[in-house]
Amino acid sequence: MSDKASGEGIGQPVRRKEDFRFITGNGHYTDDISRPHQTWTCFLRSPHAHARIKSIDTSAAEAAPGVVAVFTGKHVADDELGGLICGWTVTSKDGTPMKVGPHPILALDTVRYVGDHVAMVVAETLADARAAAELIDVDYEALPATISLATCQDETAAQVHPEAPRNTCFEWELGNKAETEAAFARADRVVKLDLTNNRLIPNAMEPRAAIGEFDKGSGIYTLHTTSQNPHVARLVLSAFVGVAPEHKLRVIAPDVGGGFGSKIFIYAEETACVWAAAKVGRPIKWTGDRSEAFLSDAHGRDHLSHAELALDKDGKFLGLRVKTIANLGAYLSTFSAAVPTYLYGTLLSGQYDLPAIHVEVDGVYTHTAPVDAYRGAGRPEATYLVERMVETAAREIGMDPAELRRRNYIRTFPHQTPVIMNYDAGDYEASLDAAMKAIDYAGFPARKSEAASRGKLRGIGMSSYIEACGLAPSAAVGSLGAGVGLWESAEVRVNPTGNVEVMTGSHSHGQGHETTFAQLVASRLGIPMEQVEIVHGDTDKVQFGMGTYGSRSGAVGMSAIVKALDKIETKAKKIAAHLMEAAVEDIAFENGTFTVRGTDKSLAWAELSLAAYTAHGFPSGEIEPGLKEGAFYDPTNFTFPAGCHICEVEIDPDTGITKIAKFVAVDDFGTVINPLIVEGQVHGGIAQGIGQALLEHGVYDAESGQLVTGSYMDYCMPRADDLPSFTLGFTKTESPSNPLGMKGCGEAGAIASPPAVINAITDALGIRDIEMPATPARVWSALQSAAPRAAAE
Amino acid sequence: MSVVSMTVNGKPASADVEARTLLVQFIRDELGLTGTHVGCDTSQCGACVVHVDGRAVKSCTMLAAQAEGAEVLTIEGLAKNGELHPVQAAFREHHGLQCGFCTPGMIMTAVDMIRRKPDLDEETVREELDGNICRCTGYHNIVKAILAASQEMR
Ligand code: FES
Ligand code: FES
């Protein structure tokens, strides 16, 4: 490899290839695409959180101007389409599989959340479709709704699905109960905390959109859609929903304006567009508006937990026990069952040598939008719990929180935790030290008293997080209930002129794959980056792949490319040996040139590429013409990015407003291909984490089940003036689980930052806990209750 | 329906549209200039910002008819003779975009911001960006890019 030679190699902050089209307005997002003779659709949604549909009269809508067709759940049922599925099966502690209620594409006789899909109107224009949807007469019998997580398992709570008594989908556990109880029995101290992980609404800036098409001649369906994993969408639509056979369905995810998990899932609207396109014989386009996104995109987080940490007299952790109730919403979304179980319970050891852990999670249904993976998915919930517990323990035993962490860090690898994960590499203290230095931890008391002299309350809080990324070894996830393998694919196609196309099963929706993947390929082949094209997001162009989520595209997606490049090099050397009349063992390949060792014979990349296709005189049977190789890479383990984030806040006691005064993040992502892009990923993650800690909250009315935070007027998105600039640092231990030593960086910021912020706020206020989001109202109220103490200080 | 005419990116543009047509719909659907985006339905996100007679405007907040006779500049018209505008170049140089969806609105807002306030500092940039939401970048590099561009344009 000629890594740094060209300034484009691995580790270089190369400016992004994809930027030109975005900064000039030439991107192609789904809503930018129009198909000849397309129609428009809109969906009639339930205004009730829970109701029985007595009847639906669509006659007035059908007769309205411009209307092409109106579809209801009955049409879907008549066509015997399957429902939407959850691709991961969780088994309860009593050995029974999770209890799944059906998830029809359009509601048949019951609606289960505000925004549930009732009917679909297809018309010449969007305005026509919307006007006609108003004319549909649905006779609802409103029923009591279950909204509250705390009471949804009561015998008296309204049932979301008859299949799941007490609204309980599963009662799952992990870890060793007896050992954990023994640890608590011999503990010198037990720290207890009730924790809420607030409900979040993902809000990728591009709303979901779809265009369904059907070609009568070939019988081929095409779906343009805002997807993070077009192949998985195609598989689900074919194998489970039964819209079309897999080979007759093309799914294209063009430029996608952010995902954060919310565009992994296969939703009703996209499915309906492709299904109905064949029925109306014209393309059907749907573009969600923001209000629909709030109502119907899968939401994130929403846990209630009780946690207890057992310590000995020296502050050594002995055991952790956790009981969590996790909201799944009204239906199981594509990966929802995995998030509060295998992506959560498995990370409860944090960075610590915790000999005994026992966690119980009840996954429950409520009459709210489905809840599924949102940036971090399970791991932010685990980190929040662990890091709030550690900080609380430190305060209760009067030890510096950094010192308590040091006493308990895992220091030797590999390390088997009591909750499945086998950590393969890390140096947690290195990140802690670097973060403490960057924020000037020692100088904090002086800053605190200076702030106090101005009447402000200053606090500091840290978070030593770990996550499991690089999802994931197929055998491992298979044994845990996954319906899929989590390998990734790549194909490297060398053209006769020497430029290269790389088909990747990963999908970029902001992560910059077109740049980082090209950096890898260009540096390996010794050609300029502009001669490398990264192709993704089209099932017709790209072999089956698993897509992008769980910070997997570097560790898994790029590893697949490395494997394909290995094969390319092997074949190219064979061709070079033939052309230069040498033995293969004597061929060297460096900086884009093949040489015969010990001679002055050489062959440039472009010459070899052309020769591969002219194929003149290739010894028949020994060398096939052409230069194209594919590979599937299945990781040997998860990867374990880890680090330390420290937040310093300043609170105005008169208003309760919290200002982030400083935020330092030190992360160990293993090998970094492009630091510019990696830093950007961390910035974005931290902003979402600070959003969760201070601003964002998806709220339903407890009685009516109406979404109270259904627009940007009510759901507080982090804006530029809510945030500071961030100070970043990196430490490095390479992951032994993939050829590049990468760990993944996409979610770290969102995982690490919420507990750092809340630890800082509780430090500033001198209180034990405050619920997220710590809004000015909550902070102010907390100050009023803590007033005697604050006044005394 | 009525005919609305304006100049868009230096070229005359007109179309017969319903009175309720928003400027952003006129730009995207009638003119096919899809660089201007729609990210919300409450005039909060700024993905749709264009310039009308030299001032930054949320094009989802204005009827096409209100721009009758106006000079409209969209992201597609910002680069001149194949040269990126300094703000576009700065966004690329400082990695001020990830998914790119908020980017056209951010850039058009920034160009107007720099015109109005040539002596920008970080705090002012953050305040001025209050009407533009980005979910990807955490704003860090957007702020950096705008400050760098304003330096360069001084
Ligand atoms: S689309 Fe205009 S402000 Fe959001
Ligand atoms: S770059 Fe994606 S929303 Fe700003």
Short mmCIF file of N, CA, C and O and ligand atoms in Angstrom, two decimals, chain A residues 205 712, chain B residues 24 37-49 58-61 131, ligand 1:
data_model
loop_
_atom_site.label_atom_id
_atom_site.label_comp_id
_atom_site.label_asym_id
_atom_site.label_seq_id
_atom_site.Cartn_x
_atom_site.Cartn_y
_atom_site.Cartn_z
N MET A 205 -33.32 15.20 8.32
CA MET A 205 -33.91 16.41 7.72
C MET A 205 -34.70 16.12 6.45
O MET A 205 -35.61 16.85 6.09
N TYR A 712 -41.88 21.13 14.75
CA TYR A 712 -40.71 21.84 15.26
C TYR A 712 -41.09 23.00 16.17
O TYR A 712 -40.22 23.62 16.78
N VAL B 24 -41.51 27.84 -3.07
CA VAL B 24 -40.68 26.63 -3.15
C VAL B 24 -41.27 25.62 -4.12
O VAL B 24 -40.53 24.94 -4.85
N HIS B 37 -34.72 22.63 -0.90
CA HIS B 37 -35.40 21.48 -0.27
C HIS B 37 -36.53 21.91 0.65
O HIS B 37 -36.60 23.06 1.08
N VAL B 38 -37.37 20.93 0.96
CA VAL B 38 -38.44 21.14 1.93
C VAL B 38 -38.22 20.18 3.09
O VAL B 38 -38.26 18.97 2.91
N GLY B 39 -37.97 20.74 4.27
CA GLY B 39 -37.67 19.88 5.41
C GLY B 39 -38.73 19.94 6.50
O GLY B 39 -38.66 19.20 7.48
N CYS B 40 -39.71 20.82 6.35
CA CYS B 40 -40.74 20.91 7.39
C CYS B 40 -41.99 21.54 6.81
O CYS B 40 -42.03 21.93 5.64
N ASP B 41 -43.03 21.63 7.64
CA ASP B 41 -44.27 22.27 7.19
C ASP B 41 -44.69 23.37 8.16
O ASP B 41 -45.85 23.72 8.24
N THR B 42 -43.71 23.87 8.91
CA THR B 42 -44.02 24.96 9.85
C THR B 42 -43.02 26.12 9.75
O THR B 42 -42.88 26.90 10.69
N SER B 43 -42.31 26.20 8.63
CA SER B 43 -41.35 27.30 8.42
C SER B 43 -40.29 27.38 9.51
O SER B 43 -39.95 28.45 9.99
N GLN B 44 -39.77 26.23 9.90
CA GLN B 44 -38.82 26.20 11.01
C GLN B 44 -37.42 25.75 10.61
O GLN B 44 -36.49 26.00 11.35
N CYS B 45 -37.27 25.05 9.49
CA CYS B 45 -36.01 24.33 9.28
C CYS B 45 -35.02 25.04 8.37
O CYS B 45 -33.83 24.77 8.44
N GLY B 46 -35.49 25.90 7.49
CA GLY B 46 -34.57 26.65 6.63
C GLY B 46 -33.98 25.89 5.46
O GLY B 46 -33.11 26.40 4.77
N ALA B 47 -34.44 24.66 5.22
CA ALA B 47 -33.91 23.90 4.08
C ALA B 47 -34.27 24.56 2.75
O ALA B 47 -33.66 24.29 1.72
N CYS B 48 -35.26 25.45 2.78
CA CYS B 48 -35.84 26.02 1.57
C CYS B 48 -35.34 27.43 1.29
O CYS B 48 -35.90 28.11 0.42
N VAL B 49 -34.31 27.89 1.99
CA VAL B 49 -33.92 29.30 1.86
C VAL B 49 -33.36 29.60 0.46
O VAL B 49 -32.49 28.89 -0.05
N LYS B 58 -37.31 32.22 3.41
CA LYS B 58 -37.76 30.83 3.41
C LYS B 58 -38.82 30.69 2.33
O LYS B 58 -39.92 31.26 2.46
N SER B 59 -38.49 29.96 1.29
CA SER B 59 -39.37 29.94 0.12
C SER B 59 -40.63 29.12 0.36
O SER B 59 -41.52 29.09 -0.48
N CYS B 60 -40.74 28.44 1.52
CA CYS B 60 -41.98 27.76 1.86
C CYS B 60 -42.94 28.71 2.58
O CYS B 60 -44.05 28.33 2.92
N THR B 61 -42.48 29.92 2.83
CA THR B 61 -43.25 30.86 3.64
C THR B 61 -43.84 31.95 2.78
O THR B 61 -44.42 32.91 3.26
N GLY B 131 -32.62 29.90 12.40
CA GLY B 131 -33.73 29.45 11.56
C GLY B 131 -33.38 28.28 10.65
O GLY B 131 -34.16 27.94 9.76
S1 FES C 1 -39.19 23.94 4.44
FE1 FES C 1 -39.15 26.06 4.65
S2 FES C 1 -38.53 26.31 6.67
FE2 FES C 1 -38.71 24.16 6.52
#
